[in-house]
PDB file of C-alpha atoms in Angstrom:
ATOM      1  CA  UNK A   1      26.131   2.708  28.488  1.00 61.00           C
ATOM      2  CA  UNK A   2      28.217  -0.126  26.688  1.00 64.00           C
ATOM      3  CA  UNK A   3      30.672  -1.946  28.047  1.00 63.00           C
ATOM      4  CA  UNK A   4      34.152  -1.374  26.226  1.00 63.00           C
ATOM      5  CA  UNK A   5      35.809  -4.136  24.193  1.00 66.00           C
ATOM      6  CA  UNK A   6      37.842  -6.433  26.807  1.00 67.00           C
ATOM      7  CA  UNK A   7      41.475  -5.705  25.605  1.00 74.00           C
ATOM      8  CA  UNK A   8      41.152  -1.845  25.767  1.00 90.00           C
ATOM      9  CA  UNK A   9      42.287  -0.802  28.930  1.00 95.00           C
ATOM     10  CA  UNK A  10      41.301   2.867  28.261  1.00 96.00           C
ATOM     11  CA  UNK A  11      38.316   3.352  25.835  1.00 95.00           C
ATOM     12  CA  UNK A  12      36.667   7.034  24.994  1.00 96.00           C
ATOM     13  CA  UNK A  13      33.523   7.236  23.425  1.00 95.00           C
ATOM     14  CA  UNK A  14      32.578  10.780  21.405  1.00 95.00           C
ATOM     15  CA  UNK A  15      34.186  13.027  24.188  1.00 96.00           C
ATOM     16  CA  UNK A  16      33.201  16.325  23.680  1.00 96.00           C
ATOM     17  CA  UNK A  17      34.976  19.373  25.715  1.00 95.00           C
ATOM     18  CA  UNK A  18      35.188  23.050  25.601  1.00 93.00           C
ATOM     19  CA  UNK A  19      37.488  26.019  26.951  1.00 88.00           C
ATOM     20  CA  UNK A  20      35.809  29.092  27.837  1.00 85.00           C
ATOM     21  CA  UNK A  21      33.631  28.648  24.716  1.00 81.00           C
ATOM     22  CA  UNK A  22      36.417  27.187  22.120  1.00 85.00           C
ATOM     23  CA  UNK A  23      35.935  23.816  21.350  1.00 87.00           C
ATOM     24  CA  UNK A  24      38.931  21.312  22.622  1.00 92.00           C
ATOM     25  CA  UNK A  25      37.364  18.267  21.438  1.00 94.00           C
ATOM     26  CA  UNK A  26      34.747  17.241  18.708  1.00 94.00           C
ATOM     27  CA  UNK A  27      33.486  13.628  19.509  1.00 94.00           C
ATOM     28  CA  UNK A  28      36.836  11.778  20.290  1.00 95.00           C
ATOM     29  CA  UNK A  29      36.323   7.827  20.474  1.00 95.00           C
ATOM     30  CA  UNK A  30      39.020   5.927  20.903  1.00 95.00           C
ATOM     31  CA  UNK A  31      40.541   2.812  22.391  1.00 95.00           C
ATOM     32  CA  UNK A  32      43.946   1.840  24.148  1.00 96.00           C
ATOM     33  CA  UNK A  33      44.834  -1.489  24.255  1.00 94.00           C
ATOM     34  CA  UNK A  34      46.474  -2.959  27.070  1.00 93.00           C
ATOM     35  CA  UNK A  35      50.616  -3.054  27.100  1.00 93.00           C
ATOM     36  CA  UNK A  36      50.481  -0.732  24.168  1.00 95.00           C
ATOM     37  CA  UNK A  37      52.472   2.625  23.421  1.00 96.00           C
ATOM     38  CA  UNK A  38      50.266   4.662  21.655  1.00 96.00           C
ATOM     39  CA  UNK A  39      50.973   8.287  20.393  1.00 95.00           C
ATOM     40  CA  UNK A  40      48.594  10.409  19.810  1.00 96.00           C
ATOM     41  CA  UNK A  41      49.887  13.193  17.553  1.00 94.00           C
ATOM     42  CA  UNK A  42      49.156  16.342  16.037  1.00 92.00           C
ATOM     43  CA  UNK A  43      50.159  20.246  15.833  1.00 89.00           C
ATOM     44  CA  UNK A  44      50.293  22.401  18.875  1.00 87.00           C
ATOM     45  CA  UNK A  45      46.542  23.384  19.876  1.00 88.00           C
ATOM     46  CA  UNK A  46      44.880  20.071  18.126  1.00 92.00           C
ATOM     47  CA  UNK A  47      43.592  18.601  21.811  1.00 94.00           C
ATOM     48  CA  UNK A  48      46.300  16.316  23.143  1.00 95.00           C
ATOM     49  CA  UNK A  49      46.314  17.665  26.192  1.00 95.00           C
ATOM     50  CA  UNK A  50      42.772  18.036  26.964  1.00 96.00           C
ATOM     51  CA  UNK A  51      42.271  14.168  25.452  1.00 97.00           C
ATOM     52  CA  UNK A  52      45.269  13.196  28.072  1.00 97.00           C
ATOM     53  CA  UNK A  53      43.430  15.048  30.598  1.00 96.00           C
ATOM     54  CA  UNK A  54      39.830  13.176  30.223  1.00 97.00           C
ATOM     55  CA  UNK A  55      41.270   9.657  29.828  1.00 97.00           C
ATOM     56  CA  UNK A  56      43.127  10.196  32.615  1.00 96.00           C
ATOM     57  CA  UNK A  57      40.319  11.285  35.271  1.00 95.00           C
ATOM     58  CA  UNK A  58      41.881  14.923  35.118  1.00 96.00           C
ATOM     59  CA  UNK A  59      39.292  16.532  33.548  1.00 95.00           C
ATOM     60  CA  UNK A  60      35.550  15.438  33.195  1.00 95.00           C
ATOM     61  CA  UNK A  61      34.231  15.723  29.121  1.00 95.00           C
ATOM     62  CA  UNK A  62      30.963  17.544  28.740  1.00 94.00           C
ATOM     63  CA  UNK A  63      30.032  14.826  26.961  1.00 96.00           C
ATOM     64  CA  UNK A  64      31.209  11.403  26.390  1.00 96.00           C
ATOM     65  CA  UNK A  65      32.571   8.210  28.062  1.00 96.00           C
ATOM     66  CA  UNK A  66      35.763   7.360  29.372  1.00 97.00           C
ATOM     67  CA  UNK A  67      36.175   3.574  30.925  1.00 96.00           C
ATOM     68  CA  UNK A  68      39.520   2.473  32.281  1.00 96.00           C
ATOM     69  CA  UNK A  69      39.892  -1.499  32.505  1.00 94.00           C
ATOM     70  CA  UNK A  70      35.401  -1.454  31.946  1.00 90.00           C
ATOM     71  CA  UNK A  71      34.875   0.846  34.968  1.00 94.00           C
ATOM     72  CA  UNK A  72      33.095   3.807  33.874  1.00 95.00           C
ATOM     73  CA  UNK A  73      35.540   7.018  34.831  1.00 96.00           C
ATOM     74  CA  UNK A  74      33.168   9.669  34.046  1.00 94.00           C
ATOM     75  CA  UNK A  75      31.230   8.766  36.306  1.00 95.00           C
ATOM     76  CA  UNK A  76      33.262   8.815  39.336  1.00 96.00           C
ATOM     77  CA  UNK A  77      33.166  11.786  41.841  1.00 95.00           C
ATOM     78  CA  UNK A  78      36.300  13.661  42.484  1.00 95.00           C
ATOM     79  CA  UNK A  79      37.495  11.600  45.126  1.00 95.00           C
ATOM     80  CA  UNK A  80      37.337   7.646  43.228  1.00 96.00           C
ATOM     81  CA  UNK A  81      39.323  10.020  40.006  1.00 95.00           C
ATOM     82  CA  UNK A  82      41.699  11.288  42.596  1.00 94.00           C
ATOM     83  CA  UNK A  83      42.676   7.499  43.705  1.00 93.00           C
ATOM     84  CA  UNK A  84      41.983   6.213  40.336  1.00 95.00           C
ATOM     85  CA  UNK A  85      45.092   8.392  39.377  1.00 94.00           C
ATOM     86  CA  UNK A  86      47.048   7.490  42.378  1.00 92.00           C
ATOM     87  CA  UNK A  87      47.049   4.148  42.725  1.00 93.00           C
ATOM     88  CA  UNK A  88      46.664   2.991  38.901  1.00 95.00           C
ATOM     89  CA  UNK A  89      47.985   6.611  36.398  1.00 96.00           C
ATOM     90  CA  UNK A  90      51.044   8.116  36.300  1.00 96.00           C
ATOM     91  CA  UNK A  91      51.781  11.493  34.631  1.00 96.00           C
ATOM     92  CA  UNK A  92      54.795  12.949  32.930  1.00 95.00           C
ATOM     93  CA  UNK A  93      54.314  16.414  31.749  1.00 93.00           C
ATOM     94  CA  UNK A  94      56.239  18.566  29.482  1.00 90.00           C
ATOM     95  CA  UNK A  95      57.797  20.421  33.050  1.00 89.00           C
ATOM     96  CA  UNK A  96      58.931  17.843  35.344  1.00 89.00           C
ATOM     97  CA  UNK A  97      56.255  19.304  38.441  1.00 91.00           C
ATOM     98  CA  UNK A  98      58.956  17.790  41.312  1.00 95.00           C
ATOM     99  CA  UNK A  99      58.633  18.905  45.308  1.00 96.00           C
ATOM    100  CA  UNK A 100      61.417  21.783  45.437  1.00 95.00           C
ATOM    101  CA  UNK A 101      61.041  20.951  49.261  1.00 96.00           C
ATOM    102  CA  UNK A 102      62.543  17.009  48.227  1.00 96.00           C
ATOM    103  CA  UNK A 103      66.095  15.837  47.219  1.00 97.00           C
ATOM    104  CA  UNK A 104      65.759  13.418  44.207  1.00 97.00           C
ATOM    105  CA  UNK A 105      65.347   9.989  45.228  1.00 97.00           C
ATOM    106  CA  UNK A 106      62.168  10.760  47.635  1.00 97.00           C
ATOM    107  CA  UNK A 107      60.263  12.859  44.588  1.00 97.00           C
ATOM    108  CA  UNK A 108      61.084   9.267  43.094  1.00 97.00           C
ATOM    109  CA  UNK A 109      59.792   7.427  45.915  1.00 96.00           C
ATOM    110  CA  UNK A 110      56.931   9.842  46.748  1.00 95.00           C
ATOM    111  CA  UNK A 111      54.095   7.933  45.049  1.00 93.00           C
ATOM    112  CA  UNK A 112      54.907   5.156  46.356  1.00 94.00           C
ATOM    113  CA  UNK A 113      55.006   6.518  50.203  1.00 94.00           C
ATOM    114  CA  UNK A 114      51.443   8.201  49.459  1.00 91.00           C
ATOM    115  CA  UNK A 115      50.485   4.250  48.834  1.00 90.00           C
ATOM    116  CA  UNK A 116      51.406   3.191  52.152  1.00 91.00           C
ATOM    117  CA  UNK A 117      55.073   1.766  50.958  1.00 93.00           C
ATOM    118  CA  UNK A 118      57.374   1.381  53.934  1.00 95.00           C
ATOM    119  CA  UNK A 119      60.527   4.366  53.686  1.00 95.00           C
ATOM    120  CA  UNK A 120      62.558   2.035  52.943  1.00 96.00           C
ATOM    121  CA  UNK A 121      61.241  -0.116  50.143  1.00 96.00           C
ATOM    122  CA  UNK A 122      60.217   3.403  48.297  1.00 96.00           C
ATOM    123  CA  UNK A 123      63.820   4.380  49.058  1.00 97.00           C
ATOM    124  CA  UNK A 124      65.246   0.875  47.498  1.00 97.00           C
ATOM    125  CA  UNK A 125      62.826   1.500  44.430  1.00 96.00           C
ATOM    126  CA  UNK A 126      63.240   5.380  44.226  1.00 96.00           C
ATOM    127  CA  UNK A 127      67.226   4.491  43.678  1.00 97.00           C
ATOM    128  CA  UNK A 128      67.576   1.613  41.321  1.00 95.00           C
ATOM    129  CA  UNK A 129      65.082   3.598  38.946  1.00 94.00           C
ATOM    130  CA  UNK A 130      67.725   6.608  39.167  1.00 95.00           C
ATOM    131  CA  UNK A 131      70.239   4.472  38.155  1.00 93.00           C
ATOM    132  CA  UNK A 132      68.377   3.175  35.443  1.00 89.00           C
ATOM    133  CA  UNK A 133      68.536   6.462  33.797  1.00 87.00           C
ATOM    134  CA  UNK A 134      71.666   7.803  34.397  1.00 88.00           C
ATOM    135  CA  UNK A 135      71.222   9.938  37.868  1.00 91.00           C
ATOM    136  CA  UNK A 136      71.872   7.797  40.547  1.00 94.00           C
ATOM    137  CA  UNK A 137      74.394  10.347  41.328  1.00 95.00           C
ATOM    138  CA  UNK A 138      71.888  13.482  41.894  1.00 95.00           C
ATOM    139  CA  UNK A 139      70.134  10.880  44.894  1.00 96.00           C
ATOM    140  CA  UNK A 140      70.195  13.855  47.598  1.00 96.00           C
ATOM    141  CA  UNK A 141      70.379  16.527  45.479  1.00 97.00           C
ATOM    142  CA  UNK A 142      67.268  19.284  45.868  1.00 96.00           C
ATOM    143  CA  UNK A 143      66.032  19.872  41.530  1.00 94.00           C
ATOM    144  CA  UNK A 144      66.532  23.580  41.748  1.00 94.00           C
ATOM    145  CA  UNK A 145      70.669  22.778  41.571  1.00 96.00           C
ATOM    146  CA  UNK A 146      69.750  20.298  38.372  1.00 94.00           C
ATOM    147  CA  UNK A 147      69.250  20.907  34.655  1.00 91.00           C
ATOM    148  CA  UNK A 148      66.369  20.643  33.032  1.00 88.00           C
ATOM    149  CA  UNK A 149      67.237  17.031  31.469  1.00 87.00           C
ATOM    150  CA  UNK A 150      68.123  15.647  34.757  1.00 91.00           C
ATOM    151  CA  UNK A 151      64.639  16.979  36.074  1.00 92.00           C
ATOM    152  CA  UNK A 152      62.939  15.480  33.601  1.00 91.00           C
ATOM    153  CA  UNK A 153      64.593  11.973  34.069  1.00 90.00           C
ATOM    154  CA  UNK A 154      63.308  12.402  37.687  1.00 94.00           C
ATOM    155  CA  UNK A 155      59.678  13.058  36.306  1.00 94.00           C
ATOM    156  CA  UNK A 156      60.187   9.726  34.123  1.00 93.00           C
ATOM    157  CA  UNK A 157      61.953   7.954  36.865  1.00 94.00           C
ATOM    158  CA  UNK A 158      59.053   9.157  39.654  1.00 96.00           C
ATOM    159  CA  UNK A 159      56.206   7.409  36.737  1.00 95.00           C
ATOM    160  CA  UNK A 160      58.520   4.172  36.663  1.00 94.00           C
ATOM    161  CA  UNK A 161      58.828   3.619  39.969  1.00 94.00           C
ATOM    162  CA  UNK A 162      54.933   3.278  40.906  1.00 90.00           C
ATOM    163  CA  UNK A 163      54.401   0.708  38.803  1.00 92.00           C
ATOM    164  CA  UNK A 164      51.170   2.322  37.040  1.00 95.00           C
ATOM    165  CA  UNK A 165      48.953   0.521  34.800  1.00 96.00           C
ATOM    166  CA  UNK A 166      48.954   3.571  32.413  1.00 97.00           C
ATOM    167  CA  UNK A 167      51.260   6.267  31.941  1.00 97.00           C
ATOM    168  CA  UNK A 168      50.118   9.469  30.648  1.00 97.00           C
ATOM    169  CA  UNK A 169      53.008  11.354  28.820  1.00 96.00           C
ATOM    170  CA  UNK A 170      52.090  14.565  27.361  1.00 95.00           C
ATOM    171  CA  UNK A 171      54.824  15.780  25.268  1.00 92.00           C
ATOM    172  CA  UNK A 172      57.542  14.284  27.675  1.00 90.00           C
ATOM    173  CA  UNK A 173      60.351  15.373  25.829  1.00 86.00           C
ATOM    174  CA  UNK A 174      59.402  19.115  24.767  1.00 83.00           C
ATOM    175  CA  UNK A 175      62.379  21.218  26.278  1.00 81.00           C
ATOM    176  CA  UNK A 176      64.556  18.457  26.268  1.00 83.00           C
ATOM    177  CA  UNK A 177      67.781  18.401  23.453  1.00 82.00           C
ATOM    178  CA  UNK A 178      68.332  15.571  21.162  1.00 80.00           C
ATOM    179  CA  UNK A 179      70.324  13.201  23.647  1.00 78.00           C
ATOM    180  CA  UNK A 180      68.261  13.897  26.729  1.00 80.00           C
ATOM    181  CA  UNK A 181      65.196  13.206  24.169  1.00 83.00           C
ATOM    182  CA  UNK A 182      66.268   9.882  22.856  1.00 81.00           C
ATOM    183  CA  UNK A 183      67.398   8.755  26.144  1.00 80.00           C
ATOM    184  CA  UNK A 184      64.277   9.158  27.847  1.00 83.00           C
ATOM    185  CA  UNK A 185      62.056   7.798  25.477  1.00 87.00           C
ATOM    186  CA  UNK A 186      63.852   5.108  25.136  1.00 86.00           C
ATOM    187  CA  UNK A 187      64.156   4.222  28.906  1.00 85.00           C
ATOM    188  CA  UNK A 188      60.186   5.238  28.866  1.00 90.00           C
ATOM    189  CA  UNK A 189      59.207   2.593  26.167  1.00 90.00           C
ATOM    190  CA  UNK A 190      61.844   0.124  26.891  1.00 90.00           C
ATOM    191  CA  UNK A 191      60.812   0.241  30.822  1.00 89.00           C
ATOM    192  CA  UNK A 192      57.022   0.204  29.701  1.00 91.00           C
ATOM    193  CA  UNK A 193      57.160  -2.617  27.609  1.00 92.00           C
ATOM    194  CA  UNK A 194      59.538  -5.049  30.153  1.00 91.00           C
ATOM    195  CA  UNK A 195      57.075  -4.240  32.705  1.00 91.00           C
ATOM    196  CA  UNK A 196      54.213  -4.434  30.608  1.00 93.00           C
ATOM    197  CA  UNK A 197      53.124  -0.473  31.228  1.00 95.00           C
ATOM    198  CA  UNK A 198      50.651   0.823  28.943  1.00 96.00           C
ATOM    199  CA  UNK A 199      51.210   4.378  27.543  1.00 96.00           C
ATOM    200  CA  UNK A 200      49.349   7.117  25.828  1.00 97.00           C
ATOM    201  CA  UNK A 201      52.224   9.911  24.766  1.00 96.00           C
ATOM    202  CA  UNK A 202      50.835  12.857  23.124  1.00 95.00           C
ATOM    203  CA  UNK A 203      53.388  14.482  20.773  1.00 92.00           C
ATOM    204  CA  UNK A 204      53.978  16.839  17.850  1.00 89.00           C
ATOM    205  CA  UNK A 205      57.546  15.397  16.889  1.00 85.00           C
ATOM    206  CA  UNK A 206      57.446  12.634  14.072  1.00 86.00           C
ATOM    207  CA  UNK A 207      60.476  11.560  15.746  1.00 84.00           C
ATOM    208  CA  UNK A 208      58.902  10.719  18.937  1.00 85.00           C
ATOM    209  CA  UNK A 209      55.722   8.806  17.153  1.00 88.00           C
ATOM    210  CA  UNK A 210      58.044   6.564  15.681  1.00 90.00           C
ATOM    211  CA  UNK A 211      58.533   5.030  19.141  1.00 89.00           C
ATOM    212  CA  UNK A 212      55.321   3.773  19.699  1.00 93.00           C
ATOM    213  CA  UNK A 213      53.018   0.731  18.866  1.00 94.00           C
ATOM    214  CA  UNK A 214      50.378   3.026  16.998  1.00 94.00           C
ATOM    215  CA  UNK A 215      49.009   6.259  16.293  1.00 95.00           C
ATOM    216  CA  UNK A 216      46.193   8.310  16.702  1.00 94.00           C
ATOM    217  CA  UNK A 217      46.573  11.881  14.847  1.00 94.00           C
ATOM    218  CA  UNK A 218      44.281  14.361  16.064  1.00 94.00           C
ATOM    219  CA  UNK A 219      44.025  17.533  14.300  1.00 92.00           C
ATOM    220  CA  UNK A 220      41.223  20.321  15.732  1.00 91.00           C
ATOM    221  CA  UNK A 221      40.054  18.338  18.434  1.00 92.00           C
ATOM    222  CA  UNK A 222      39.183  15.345  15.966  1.00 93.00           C
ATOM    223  CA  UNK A 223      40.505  12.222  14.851  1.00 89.00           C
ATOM    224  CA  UNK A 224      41.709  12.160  11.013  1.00 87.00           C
ATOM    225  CA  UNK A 225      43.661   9.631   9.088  1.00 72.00           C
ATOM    226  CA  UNK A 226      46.757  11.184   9.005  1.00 65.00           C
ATOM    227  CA  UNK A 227      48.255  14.780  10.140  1.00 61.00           C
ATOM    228  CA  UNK A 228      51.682  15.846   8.473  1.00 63.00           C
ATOM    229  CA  UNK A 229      54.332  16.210  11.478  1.00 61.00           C
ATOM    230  CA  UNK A 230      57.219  18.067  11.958  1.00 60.00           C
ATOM    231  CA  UNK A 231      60.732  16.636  13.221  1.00 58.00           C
ATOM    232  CA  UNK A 232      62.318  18.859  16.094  1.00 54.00           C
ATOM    233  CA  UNK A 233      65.265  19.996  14.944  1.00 51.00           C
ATOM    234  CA  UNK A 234      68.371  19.626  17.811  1.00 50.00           C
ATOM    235  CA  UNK A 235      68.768  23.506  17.916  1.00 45.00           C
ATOM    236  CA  UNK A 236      65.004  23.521  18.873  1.00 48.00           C
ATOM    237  CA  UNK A 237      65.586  21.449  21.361  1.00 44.00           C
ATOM    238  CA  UNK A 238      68.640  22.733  22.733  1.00 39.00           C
ATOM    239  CA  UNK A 239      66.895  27.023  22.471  1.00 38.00           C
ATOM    240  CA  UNK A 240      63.600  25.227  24.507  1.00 37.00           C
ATOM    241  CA  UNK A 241      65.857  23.579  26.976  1.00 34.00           C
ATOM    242  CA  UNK A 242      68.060  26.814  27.772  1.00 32.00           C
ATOM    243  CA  UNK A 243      64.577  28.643  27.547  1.00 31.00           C
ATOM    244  CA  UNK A 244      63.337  26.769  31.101  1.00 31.00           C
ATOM    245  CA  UNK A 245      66.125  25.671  32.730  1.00 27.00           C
TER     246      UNK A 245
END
């Protein structure tokens, strides 16, 4: 194995993976440098996901290397992935994946509590990143009585507030209308980049990709030169977001 260059805090070397026979990925090598928002674009079906999943200790390629900060993760057994992605990933999904059983502020605060944070530190961070984005006044409120914009936020807020190295954003903004869109995307990159967060953001919306430092289009689970992206339209948005809330 060879060390990855120094200023790439996640590097992938020909990652290979398959589902239930179908290829995902076709020798993916990559690198993310550190502090940078990079977007890795491409239709529906091209291998975001799965890519998001193996850089982020998720998923284990069949073949390949993935090394965050020049420690090998493929490597790792379950348990060194599982605290890898605890203590230095956060993820933001395209459904917000809160704790029905929690009001707002402690899904917020909940990564940091599972790090040993006192209540109420996690508390005093878990509210000022609510306010941050707009929903310091849903605090106590349970996310079954929210929309889906305000879950979201939470999911965004809930990355924030643990202070990862890298945050893994795979299509972050997918049911989400044109406001809600632009307003967390822009409190994702600004936050990122004040706090010197790195972020991988998989996307098909050329809107979206605009946002970030570079891109990386993938296109049948391999890396081309460019891949021709739709813009989400607003009604798209708006039909997705009544469609799950």
């Amino acid at each position: 194995m060879v060390a990855p260059p120094d200023n790439d805090v996640i590097w992938a070397r020909s990652l290979h993976h398959s589902h239930n026979g179908s290829p995902a990925l076709g020798g993916v090598s990559m690198g993310v440098h550190d502090g940078e928002i990079l977007a890795v674009t491409g239709p529906r079906g091209s291998g975001k996901t799965t890519l998001l999943h193996c850089l982020s200790g998720q998923l284990v390629p069949q073949q390949g290397e993935v090394w965050f900060n020049s420690v090998p993760v493929h490597t790792m057994g379950p348990r060194l992935r599982e605290r890898l992605r605890r203590d230095k990933f956060a993820w933001i999904g395209p459904e917000p994946q809160l704790v029905p059983e929690l009001n707002t502020w402690e899904n917020v605060a909940l990564p940091l509590l599972l790090r040993g944070a006192s209540h109420r530190e996690a508390k005093k961070v878990g509210l000022e990143w609510l306010e941050r984005l707009d929903i310091g006044v849903c605090a106590r409120k349970r996310p079954h009585t929210l929309l889906q914009g305000q879950r979201q936020r939470i999911a965004v807020a809930r990355a924030l507030a643990a202070s990862p190295t890298v945050i893994f954003a795979d299509e972050p903004t997918a049911t989400l209308h044109r406001t809600d869109r632009t307003h967390v995307l822009r409190t994702l990159t600004s936050a990122a980049r004040s706090h010197g967060i790195t972020v991988v953001l998989a996307t098909h919306d050329a809107e979206v990709a605009t946002l970030a430092d570079r891109t990386v289009p993938l296109l049948d689970g391999r890396l081309v030169a460019t891949v021709a992206l739709p813009a989400v339209s607003d009604a798209e948005g708006r039909a997705a977001c009544s469609l799950s809330v």
